[in-house]
Amino acid sequence: MTRGRFITIEGGEGVGKTTNVDLVRQVLEEHGCDVLTTREPGGTPLAEEIRAVLLGPRDEVVDPMAETLLVFAARAQHVATVIEPALIAGRWVLCERFTDSTFAYQAGGRGVDAQVVAQLAEYAHPGLWPDLTLYLDAPPEAAMPRIAKRSLDRFERERQAFFERVRQAYATRARDELQIVRIDAGRELAAVQRDIVGAVKRFLVARDDP
Ligand code: Z5A
């Protein structure tokens, strides 16, 4: 059985991650891939409970390391019970957000040491990194108005400076990690989707399966 591939979709609030999951799934399925879609934080009953704890607005200030450990607790459960078994079974896993989000939000946004995030990642998902990451990038001033009408979670209530640090951390990851493909998501949806389809098709052509 050939191991499946792990594809993630990353980016800030309102850049179009959820909007484009079905599109990516469709392109993969047209190529004969058996696709499992999932998300973080979440993807299992326990991890979804941790998601609710993380996202719910609260009066208490949340310590950045406590937040980081909660993210990784959810991720360890998700990887062990959903992602790894699917990959071993030859399925392709398409996940909204993964550890690049932790580099962006907890290291970039909150100031947690990126080396600590890297170490925790090796404990939570040893040897597992995405084969392809579609990084949808748009300035917060373009993306935030898209979600302005819904009730905002604890992260979405942060200030502009926080989102700028998150975006900067994503930019650093995209520069350093070859599997990350940056897509300009500040444009109209049709243009964004053209680039997403192109990136996925290039990955499919380049993959080295027998
Ligand atoms: N978090 C963290 O801190 N650390 C971690 O390690 C992880 C997560 C994994 C929840 O994530 C939070 O968890 C997240 C970081 C933190 N922060 N927040 N908030 P989430 O993925 O559930 O939350 P999100 O990023 O806020 O989701 P979102 O706001 O729904 O963004 P999206 O999925 O990228 O956007 P969308 O729902 O696809 O689109 C939003 C609207 O824009 C919708 O009406 C679309 O029709 C519209 N849209 C989409 N694309 C376009 C274009 N191109 N033009 C115009 N309109 C568009």
Coordinates of N, CA and C and ligand atoms in Angstrom, one line a residue:
M1 N 0.8 -1.2 0.0 CA 0.0 0.0 0.0 C 0.9 1.3 0.0
T2 N 0.7 2.1 -1.0 CA 1.5 3.4 -1.0 C 0.9 4.4 0.0
R3 N 1.8 4.9 0.8 CA 1.3 5.9 1.8 C 0.7 7.1 1.1
G4 N -0.4 7.6 1.7 CA -1.1 8.8 1.1 C -0.2 10.1 1.3
R5 N -0.7 11.2 0.7 CA 0.0 12.5 0.8 C -0.8 13.4 1.8
F6 N 0.0 14.3 2.4 CA -0.6 15.2 3.4 C -0.5 16.6 2.8
I7 N -1.7 17.2 2.6 CA -1.8 18.6 2.0 C -2.5 19.5 3.1
T8 N -1.9 20.6 3.3 CA -2.6 21.6 4.2 C -2.9 22.9 3.5
I9 N -3.9 23.6 4.1 CA -4.3 24.9 3.6 C -4.1 25.8 4.7
E10 N -3.3 26.9 4.5 CA -3.0 27.8 5.6 C -3.3 29.2 5.2
G11 N -3.3 30.1 6.2 CA -3.5 31.5 6.0 C -4.3 32.2 7.1
G12 N -4.3 33.5 7.1 CA -5.0 34.2 8.2 C -6.5 34.1 8.0
E13 N -7.2 34.9 8.9 CA -8.7 34.9 8.9 C -9.3 35.4 7.6
G14 N -10.3 34.7 7.1 CA -11.0 35.2 5.9 C -10.3 35.2 4.6
V15 N -9.2 34.5 4.5 CA -8.5 34.4 3.2 C -9.1 33.4 2.3
G16 N -10.0 32.5 2.8 CA -10.6 31.6 1.8 C -10.3 30.1 2.0
K17 N -9.8 29.8 3.2 CA -9.4 28.4 3.4 C -10.6 27.4 3.2
T18 N -11.6 27.7 4.0 CA -12.8 26.8 4.0 C -13.4 26.8 2.6
T19 N -13.5 28.0 2.0 CA -14.1 28.2 0.7 C -13.5 27.3 -0.4
N20 N -12.1 27.1 -0.2 CA -11.4 26.4 -1.3 C -11.1 24.9 -1.0
V21 N -11.5 24.4 0.2 CA -11.3 23.0 0.5 C -11.9 22.1 -0.5
D22 N -13.2 22.3 -0.9 CA -13.9 21.4 -1.8 C -13.2 21.5 -3.2
L23 N -12.7 22.6 -3.6 CA -12.1 22.7 -4.9 C -10.8 21.8 -4.9
V24 N -10.0 21.9 -3.9 CA -8.8 21.1 -3.8 C -9.2 19.6 -3.8
R25 N -10.2 19.3 -3.0 CA -10.6 17.9 -3.0 C -11.1 17.4 -4.4
Q26 N -11.8 18.2 -5.0 CA -12.3 17.9 -6.4 C -11.1 17.6 -7.4
V27 N -10.1 18.5 -7.3 CA -9.0 18.3 -8.2 C -8.3 16.9 -7.9
L28 N -8.1 16.7 -6.6 CA -7.4 15.4 -6.2 C -8.3 14.2 -6.6
E29 N -9.6 14.3 -6.4 CA -10.4 13.1 -6.7 C -10.4 12.9 -8.2
E30 N -10.4 13.9 -9.0 CA -10.3 13.8 -10.4 C -9.1 13.0 -10.9
H31 N -8.1 13.1 -10.0 CA -6.8 12.3 -10.3 C -6.8 11.0 -9.6
G32 N -7.9 10.6 -9.1 CA -8.1 9.2 -8.5 C -7.6 9.1 -7.1
C33 N -7.4 10.2 -6.4 CA -7.0 10.2 -5.0 C -8.2 10.0 -4.1
D34 N -8.1 9.1 -3.0 CA -9.1 8.9 -2.0 C -8.8 10.0 -0.9
V35 N -9.7 11.0 -0.8 CA -9.3 12.2 0.0 C -10.1 12.2 1.3
L36 N -9.4 12.5 2.4 CA -10.0 12.8 3.7 C -9.8 14.2 4.0
T37 N -10.9 15.0 4.3 CA -10.7 16.4 4.6 C -10.9 16.5 6.1
T38 N -10.1 17.4 6.7 CA -10.2 17.6 8.2 C -9.8 19.0 8.5
R39 N -9.7 19.3 9.8 CA -9.3 20.7 10.1 C -8.6 20.7 11.5
E40 N -7.9 21.8 11.7 CA -7.3 22.1 13.1 C -7.6 23.5 13.5
P41 N -7.7 23.8 14.8 CA -7.7 22.7 15.8 C -9.0 21.9 15.7
G42 N -8.9 20.6 15.9 CA -10.1 19.8 15.8 C -9.9 18.5 15.0
G43 N -10.9 18.0 14.4 CA -10.8 16.8 13.6 C -11.1 15.5 14.3
T44 N -11.2 15.5 15.7 CA -11.6 14.4 16.5 C -12.5 14.9 17.5
P45 N -13.4 14.1 18.2 CA -14.2 14.7 19.3 C -13.4 15.4 20.3
L46 N -12.3 14.8 20.8 CA -11.5 15.4 21.9 C -10.9 16.7 21.3
A47 N -10.3 16.6 20.1 CA -9.7 17.8 19.6 C -10.7 18.9 19.3
E48 N -11.9 18.6 19.0 CA -13.0 19.6 18.8 C -13.3 20.3 20.1
E49 N -13.3 19.5 21.2 CA -13.5 20.1 22.5 C -12.4 21.1 22.9
I50 N -11.2 20.7 22.6 CA -10.1 21.6 22.8 C -10.2 22.9 22.0
R51 N -10.7 22.7 20.7 CA -10.9 23.8 19.8 C -11.9 24.8 20.5
A52 N -13.0 24.3 21.1 CA -13.9 25.2 21.7 C -13.3 25.9 22.9
V53 N -12.4 25.2 23.6 CA -11.7 25.9 24.7 C -10.8 27.0 24.2
L54 N -10.1 26.7 23.1 CA -9.2 27.7 22.5 C -9.9 28.9 22.0
L55 N -11.0 28.7 21.3 CA -11.6 29.8 20.5 C -12.6 30.6 21.3
G56 N -13.2 30.0 22.4 CA -14.2 30.8 23.1 C -13.6 32.0 23.7
P57 N -14.3 33.2 23.6 CA -13.8 34.4 24.2 C -13.9 34.2 25.8
R58 N -12.9 34.7 26.5 CA -12.9 34.6 27.9 C -12.3 35.8 28.6
D59 N -12.6 36.0 29.8 CA -12.1 37.2 30.5 C -10.7 37.0 31.0
E60 N -10.4 35.7 31.4 CA -9.0 35.4 31.8 C -8.0 35.5 30.7
V61 N -6.8 36.1 31.0 CA -5.8 36.2 30.0 C -5.2 34.8 29.8
V62 N -5.1 34.3 28.5 CA -4.6 33.0 28.3 C -3.1 33.1 28.1
D63 N -2.3 32.3 28.9 CA -0.9 32.3 28.8 C -0.5 31.7 27.4
P64 N 0.5 32.4 26.7 CA 0.8 31.9 25.4 C 1.3 30.4 25.3
M65 N 2.0 30.0 26.4 CA 2.5 28.6 26.4 C 1.3 27.6 26.7
A66 N 0.4 28.1 27.5 CA -0.8 27.2 27.8 C -1.6 27.1 26.5
E67 N -1.7 28.1 25.7 CA -2.4 28.1 24.4 C -1.6 27.2 23.5
T68 N -0.3 27.3 23.4 CA 0.5 26.4 22.6 C 0.3 24.9 22.9
L69 N 0.3 24.6 24.2 CA 0.2 23.2 24.6 C -1.2 22.7 24.3
L70 N -2.2 23.5 24.4 CA -3.5 23.1 24.1 C -3.6 22.7 22.6
V71 N -3.0 23.6 21.8 CA -3.0 23.4 20.3 C -2.3 22.0 20.0
F72 N -1.2 21.8 20.7 CA -0.5 20.6 20.4 C -1.2 19.3 21.0
A73 N -1.9 19.5 22.1 CA -2.6 18.4 22.6 C -3.7 17.9 21.6
A74 N -4.4 18.9 21.1 CA -5.4 18.6 20.0 C -4.7 18.0 18.8
R75 N -3.6 18.5 18.4 CA -2.9 18.0 17.2 C -2.4 16.6 17.4
A76 N -1.9 16.3 18.6 CA -1.3 14.9 18.9 C -2.5 13.9 18.7
Q77 N -3.7 14.2 19.3 CA -4.8 13.3 19.2 C -5.3 13.2 17.7
H78 N -5.3 14.3 17.0 CA -5.7 14.3 15.6 C -4.8 13.5 14.7
V79 N -3.5 13.7 14.9 CA -2.5 12.9 14.1 C -2.6 11.4 14.4
A80 N -2.6 11.1 15.7 CA -2.6 9.7 16.1 C -3.8 8.9 15.7
T81 N -5.0 9.6 15.8 CA -6.2 8.8 15.6 C -6.9 9.0 14.2
V82 N -6.5 10.1 13.5 CA -7.1 10.4 12.2 C -6.1 10.5 11.1
I83 N -5.1 11.4 11.2 CA -4.3 11.7 10.1 C -3.3 10.5 9.7
E84 N -2.6 10.0 10.7 CA -1.6 8.9 10.4 C -2.3 7.7 9.9
P85 N -3.4 7.2 10.6 CA -4.1 6.0 10.1 C -4.6 6.2 8.6
A86 N -5.1 7.4 8.3 CA -5.5 7.6 6.9 C -4.3 7.5 5.9
L87 N -3.2 8.2 6.3 CA -2.1 8.2 5.4 C -1.5 6.7 5.2
I88 N -1.5 6.0 6.3 CA -1.0 4.6 6.2 C -1.9 3.8 5.3
A89 N -3.2 4.1 5.4 CA -4.2 3.4 4.5 C -4.2 3.8 3.1
G90 N -3.3 4.8 2.8 CA -3.2 5.2 1.4 C -4.1 6.4 1.0
R91 N -4.8 6.9 2.0 CA -5.7 8.1 1.7 C -4.9 9.4 1.7
W92 N -5.3 10.3 0.9 CA -4.7 11.7 0.9 C -5.5 12.5 2.0
V93 N -4.7 13.2 2.8 CA -5.3 14.0 3.9 C -5.2 15.4 3.5
L94 N -6.4 16.1 3.5 CA -6.4 17.5 3.2 C -6.9 18.2 4.5
C95 N -6.0 19.0 5.1 CA -6.3 19.6 6.4 C -6.2 21.1 6.4
E96 N -7.3 21.7 6.9 CA -7.3 23.2 7.1 C -6.5 23.5 8.3
R97 N -5.3 24.1 8.1 CA -4.4 24.5 9.2 C -3.7 23.3 9.7
F98 N -2.4 23.5 10.1 CA -1.6 22.5 10.8 C -0.5 23.3 11.6
T99 N 0.7 22.7 11.7 CA 1.7 23.3 12.6 C 2.2 24.7 12.0
D100 N 2.1 24.9 10.7 CA 2.4 26.3 10.3 C 1.6 27.3 10.9
S101 N 0.3 27.0 11.3 CA -0.5 27.9 12.0 C 0.1 28.2 13.4
T102 N 0.7 27.2 14.0 CA 1.3 27.4 15.4 C 2.5 28.3 15.3
F103 N 3.3 28.1 14.2 CA 4.4 29.0 14.0 C 3.9 30.4 13.8
A104 N 2.8 30.6 13.0 CA 2.3 31.9 12.7 C 1.6 32.6 14.0
Y105 N 0.7 31.9 14.6 CA -0.1 32.5 15.7 C 0.6 32.5 17.0
Q106 N 1.1 31.3 17.4 CA 1.7 31.2 18.8 C 3.2 31.8 18.8
A107 N 4.0 31.5 17.8 CA 5.3 32.0 17.7 C 5.2 33.5 17.2
G108 N 4.7 33.7 16.0 CA 4.7 35.0 15.4 C 3.7 35.9 16.2
G109 N 2.5 35.5 16.5 CA 1.5 36.4 17.1 C 1.7 36.6 18.6
R110 N 2.0 35.5 19.3 CA 2.1 35.5 20.8 C 3.5 35.7 21.3
G111 N 4.5 35.4 20.5 CA 5.9 35.5 20.9 C 6.5 34.3 21.5
V112 N 5.9 33.1 21.4 CA 6.5 31.9 21.9 C 7.7 31.6 21.0
D113 N 8.7 31.1 21.6 CA 10.0 30.8 20.9 C 9.7 29.7 19.7
A114 N 10.0 30.1 18.5 CA 9.8 29.2 17.4 C 10.5 27.9 17.5
Q115 N 11.6 27.9 18.2 CA 12.4 26.6 18.4 C 11.6 25.7 19.3
V116 N 10.9 26.3 20.3 CA 10.0 25.5 21.2 C 8.8 24.9 20.4
V117 N 8.3 25.7 19.5 CA 7.2 25.2 18.6 C 7.7 24.0 17.8
A118 N 8.9 24.1 17.3 CA 9.5 23.1 16.4 C 9.8 21.8 17.3
Q119 N 10.2 22.0 18.5 CA 10.4 20.8 19.4 C 9.1 20.1 19.7
L120 N 8.1 20.9 20.1 CA 6.8 20.3 20.4 C 6.2 19.6 19.2
A121 N 6.5 20.1 18.0 CA 6.0 19.5 16.8 C 6.6 18.1 16.6
E122 N 7.9 18.0 17.0 CA 8.6 16.7 16.9 C 8.0 15.7 17.9
Y123 N 7.5 16.2 19.0 CA 6.9 15.3 20.0 C 5.5 14.9 19.5
A124 N 4.7 15.9 19.0 CA 3.3 15.6 18.7 C 3.1 14.9 17.4
H125 N 4.0 15.1 16.4 CA 3.9 14.4 15.1 C 5.3 14.1 14.5
P126 N 6.0 13.2 15.2 CA 7.4 12.9 14.8 C 7.5 12.5 13.3
G127 N 8.3 13.3 12.6 CA 8.5 13.0 11.2 C 7.4 13.3 10.3
L128 N 6.3 13.8 10.8 CA 5.2 14.1 9.9 C 5.1 15.6 9.5
W129 N 5.3 15.9 8.3 CA 5.2 17.3 7.8 C 4.4 17.3 6.5
P130 N 3.7 18.4 6.2 CA 2.9 18.4 4.9 C 3.8 18.1 3.7
D131 N 3.2 17.5 2.7 CA 3.9 17.3 1.4 C 3.7 18.6 0.6
L132 N 2.6 19.2 0.8 CA 2.3 20.4 0.1 C 1.4 21.3 1.0
T133 N 1.8 22.6 1.1 CA 1.0 23.6 1.8 C 0.6 24.7 0.9
L134 N -0.7 24.9 0.8 CA -1.3 26.0 0.0 C -1.5 27.2 1.0
Y135 N -0.6 28.2 0.9 CA -0.7 29.3 1.8 C -1.4 30.4 1.1
L136 N -2.6 30.7 1.6 CA -3.4 31.8 1.0 C -3.1 33.0 1.8
D137 N -2.5 34.0 1.0 CA -2.0 35.2 1.7 C -2.8 36.4 1.2
A138 N -3.3 37.1 2.2 CA -4.0 38.4 1.9 C -3.8 39.4 3.0
P139 N -3.6 40.7 2.7 CA -3.5 41.6 3.9 C -4.7 41.6 4.7
P140 N -4.6 41.7 6.1 CA -5.7 41.7 7.0 C -6.8 42.7 6.5
E141 N -6.4 43.8 6.0 CA -7.4 44.8 5.7 C -8.3 44.3 4.5
A142 N -7.8 43.4 3.7 CA -8.6 42.8 2.6 C -9.4 41.7 3.1
A143 N -8.9 40.9 4.0 CA -9.6 39.6 4.4 C -10.6 39.8 5.6
M144 N -10.2 40.7 6.5 CA -11.1 40.8 7.7 C -12.5 41.3 7.4
P145 N -12.7 42.2 6.4 CA -14.1 42.7 6.1 C -14.9 41.5 5.6
R146 N -14.3 40.4 5.1 CA -15.1 39.3 4.6 C -15.8 38.5 5.7
I147 N -15.2 38.7 6.9 CA -15.8 37.9 8.1 C -16.4 38.9 9.1
A148 N -16.5 40.1 8.7 CA -16.9 41.2 9.7 C -18.4 40.9 10.2
K149 N -19.2 40.3 9.4 CA -20.6 40.2 9.9 C -20.9 39.0 10.8
R150 N -19.9 38.1 11.0 CA -20.2 37.0 11.9 C -19.6 37.3 13.3
S151 N -20.0 36.4 14.3 CA -19.5 36.7 15.6 C -18.1 36.2 15.7
L152 N -17.2 37.1 16.3 CA -15.8 36.8 16.2 C -15.3 36.0 17.3
D153 N -14.3 35.0 17.1 CA -13.8 34.2 18.1 C -12.6 34.9 18.8
R154 N -12.0 34.3 19.8 CA -11.0 34.9 20.6 C -9.8 35.4 19.8
F155 N -9.5 34.7 18.8 CA -8.3 35.2 17.9 C -8.8 36.4 17.0
E156 N -10.0 36.2 16.5 CA -10.4 37.3 15.6 C -10.6 38.6 16.3
R157 N -10.7 38.6 17.6 CA -10.8 39.9 18.4 C -9.5 40.6 18.6
E158 N -8.4 40.0 18.2 CA -7.1 40.6 18.4 C -7.0 41.9 17.6
R159 N -5.9 42.6 17.9 CA -5.7 43.9 17.2 C -4.9 43.7 15.9
Q160 N -4.9 44.7 15.1 CA -4.3 44.7 13.8 C -2.8 44.2 13.9
A161 N -2.1 44.7 14.9 CA -0.7 44.4 15.0 C -0.5 42.9 15.2
F162 N -1.4 42.2 15.9 CA -1.3 40.8 16.0 C -1.4 40.1 14.7
F163 N -2.3 40.5 13.9 CA -2.5 39.9 12.5 C -1.3 40.2 11.6
E164 N -0.7 41.4 11.8 CA 0.5 41.7 11.0 C 1.7 40.7 11.4
R165 N 1.8 40.5 12.7 CA 2.9 39.6 13.1 C 2.6 38.1 12.6
V166 N 1.3 37.7 12.7 CA 1.0 36.4 12.2 C 1.3 36.3 10.7
R167 N 1.0 37.3 9.9 CA 1.3 37.3 8.5 C 2.8 37.3 8.2
Q168 N 3.5 38.1 9.0 CA 5.0 38.1 8.8 C 5.6 36.7 9.1
A169 N 5.1 36.0 10.2 CA 5.6 34.7 10.5 C 5.3 33.7 9.4
Y170 N 4.1 33.8 8.8 CA 3.7 33.0 7.6 C 4.7 33.3 6.5
A171 N 5.0 34.5 6.2 CA 5.9 34.9 5.1 C 7.3 34.3 5.3
T172 N 7.7 34.3 6.6 CA 9.0 33.7 6.9 C 9.0 32.2 6.6
R173 N 7.9 31.5 7.0 CA 7.8 30.1 6.8 C 7.8 29.8 5.3
A174 N 7.0 30.6 4.5 CA 6.9 30.4 3.1 C 8.2 30.6 2.4
R175 N 9.0 31.5 2.9 CA 10.4 31.7 2.3 C 11.3 30.5 2.6
D176 N 11.2 29.9 3.8 CA 12.1 28.9 4.2 C 11.7 27.5 3.9
E177 N 10.5 27.2 3.7 CA 10.0 25.8 3.5 C 9.5 25.6 2.1
L178 N 10.2 24.7 1.4 CA 10.0 24.5 0.0 C 8.6 24.0 -0.4
Q179 N 7.9 23.3 0.6 CA 6.6 22.7 0.3 C 5.5 23.7 0.3
I180 N 5.8 24.9 0.8 CA 4.8 25.9 0.9 C 4.7 26.7 -0.4
V181 N 3.5 26.8 -0.9 CA 3.2 27.6 -2.1 C 2.3 28.7 -1.8
R182 N 2.8 29.9 -2.0 CA 2.1 31.1 -1.6 C 1.1 31.5 -2.8
I183 N -0.1 31.8 -2.4 CA -1.1 32.2 -3.4 C -1.7 33.5 -2.9
D184 N -1.7 34.5 -3.8 CA -2.2 35.8 -3.5 C -3.7 35.7 -3.4
A185 N -4.3 35.7 -2.2 CA -5.7 35.5 -1.9 C -6.4 36.8 -1.7
G186 N -5.8 37.9 -2.0 CA -6.4 39.2 -1.9 C -7.2 39.6 -3.2
R187 N -7.1 38.7 -4.2 CA -7.8 39.0 -5.5 C -9.2 38.4 -5.5
E188 N -9.9 38.6 -6.6 CA -11.2 38.0 -6.8 C -11.1 36.5 -6.8
L189 N -12.2 35.8 -6.3 CA -12.1 34.4 -6.1 C -11.7 33.6 -7.3
A190 N -12.1 33.9 -8.5 CA -11.8 33.2 -9.7 C -10.3 33.1 -9.9
A191 N -9.6 34.2 -9.7 CA -8.2 34.3 -9.9 C -7.5 33.4 -8.9
V192 N -7.9 33.5 -7.6 CA -7.4 32.7 -6.5 C -7.5 31.2 -6.9
Q193 N -8.7 30.9 -7.3 CA -9.0 29.4 -7.6 C -8.2 28.9 -8.8
R194 N -7.9 29.8 -9.8 CA -7.1 29.4 -10.9 C -5.7 29.0 -10.4
D195 N -5.1 29.8 -9.5 CA -3.8 29.5 -9.0 C -3.8 28.3 -8.1
I196 N -4.8 28.1 -7.3 CA -4.9 26.9 -6.4 C -4.9 25.6 -7.3
V197 N -5.8 25.6 -8.3 CA -5.8 24.4 -9.2 C -4.5 24.2 -9.9
G198 N -3.8 25.3 -10.3 CA -2.5 25.2 -10.9 C -1.5 24.5 -10.0
A199 N -1.5 25.0 -8.7 CA -0.5 24.5 -7.8 C -0.7 23.0 -7.5
V200 N -2.0 22.7 -7.3 CA -2.3 21.3 -7.0 C -1.9 20.4 -8.2
K201 N -2.2 20.8 -9.4 CA -1.9 20.0 -10.6 C -0.4 19.9 -10.7
R202 N 0.3 20.9 -10.5 CA 1.8 20.8 -10.6 C 2.3 19.8 -9.6
F203 N 1.8 19.9 -8.4 CA 2.2 18.9 -7.3 C 1.9 17.5 -7.8
L204 N 0.7 17.3 -8.4 CA 0.3 15.9 -8.8 C 1.3 15.4 -9.9
V205 N 1.7 16.3 -10.8 CA 2.6 15.9 -11.9 C 4.0 15.6 -11.3
A206 N 4.4 16.4 -10.3 CA 5.8 16.3 -9.8 C 5.9 15.1 -8.8
R207 N 4.8 14.6 -8.3 CA 5.0 13.6 -7.2 C 5.6 12.4 -7.8
D208 N 6.3 11.7 -6.9 CA 7.2 10.6 -7.4 C 6.7 9.3 -7.1
D209 N 5.3 9.1 -7.1 CA 4.7 7.8 -6.9 C 5.1 6.9 -8.1
P210 N 5.3 5.6 -7.8 CA 5.6 4.7 -8.9 C 4.4 4.6 -9.9
Ligands
Z5A1 N1 -5.0 28.6 15.6 C1 -3.9 28.8 16.3 O1 -3.8 29.9 16.9 N2 -2.9 27.9 16.2 C2 -2.9 26.8 15.6 O2 -2.0 26.0 15.5 C3 -4.1 26.5 14.8 C4 -5.2 27.4 14.9 C5 -4.3 25.2 14.0 C6 -9.4 29.0 14.3 O3 -9.0 28.6 13.0 C7 -8.3 29.8 15.0 O4 -7.4 28.9 15.6 C8 -7.5 30.6 14.1 C9 -6.1 30.5 14.5 C10 -6.1 29.5 15.6 N3 -7.8 32.0 14.3 N4 -8.8 32.5 14.2 N5 -9.7 33.1 14.1 P1 -10.1 28.6 11.8 O5 -9.4 28.1 10.6 O6 -11.3 27.9 12.2 O7 -10.5 30.1 11.7 P2 -10.3 31.2 10.6 O8 -9.0 31.2 9.9 O9 -10.7 32.4 11.3 O10 -11.4 30.7 9.5 P3 -12.1 31.7 8.6 O11 -12.2 33.1 9.1 O12 -13.4 31.1 8.2 O13 -11.2 31.9 7.3 P4 -11.2 31.1 6.0 O14 -11.7 29.7 6.1 O15 -9.9 31.3 5.4 O16 -12.3 31.9 5.1 P5 -13.6 31.4 4.4 O17 -14.6 31.0 5.4 O18 -13.3 30.5 3.3 O19 -14.1 32.8 3.7 C11 -14.6 33.8 4.5 C12 -15.5 34.7 3.6 O20 -14.8 35.3 2.6 C13 -16.6 33.8 3.0 O21 -17.8 34.6 3.0 C14 -16.1 33.6 1.6 O22 -17.2 33.5 0.6 C15 -15.4 34.9 1.3 N6 -14.3 34.8 0.4 C16 -13.4 33.8 0.3 N7 -12.4 34.0 -0.7 C17 -12.8 35.2 -1.2 C18 -12.2 36.0 -2.3 N8 -11.1 35.7 -3.0 N9 -12.8 37.2 -2.5 C19 -13.9 37.6 -1.8 N10 -14.5 36.9 -0.9 C20 -13.9 35.7 -0.6

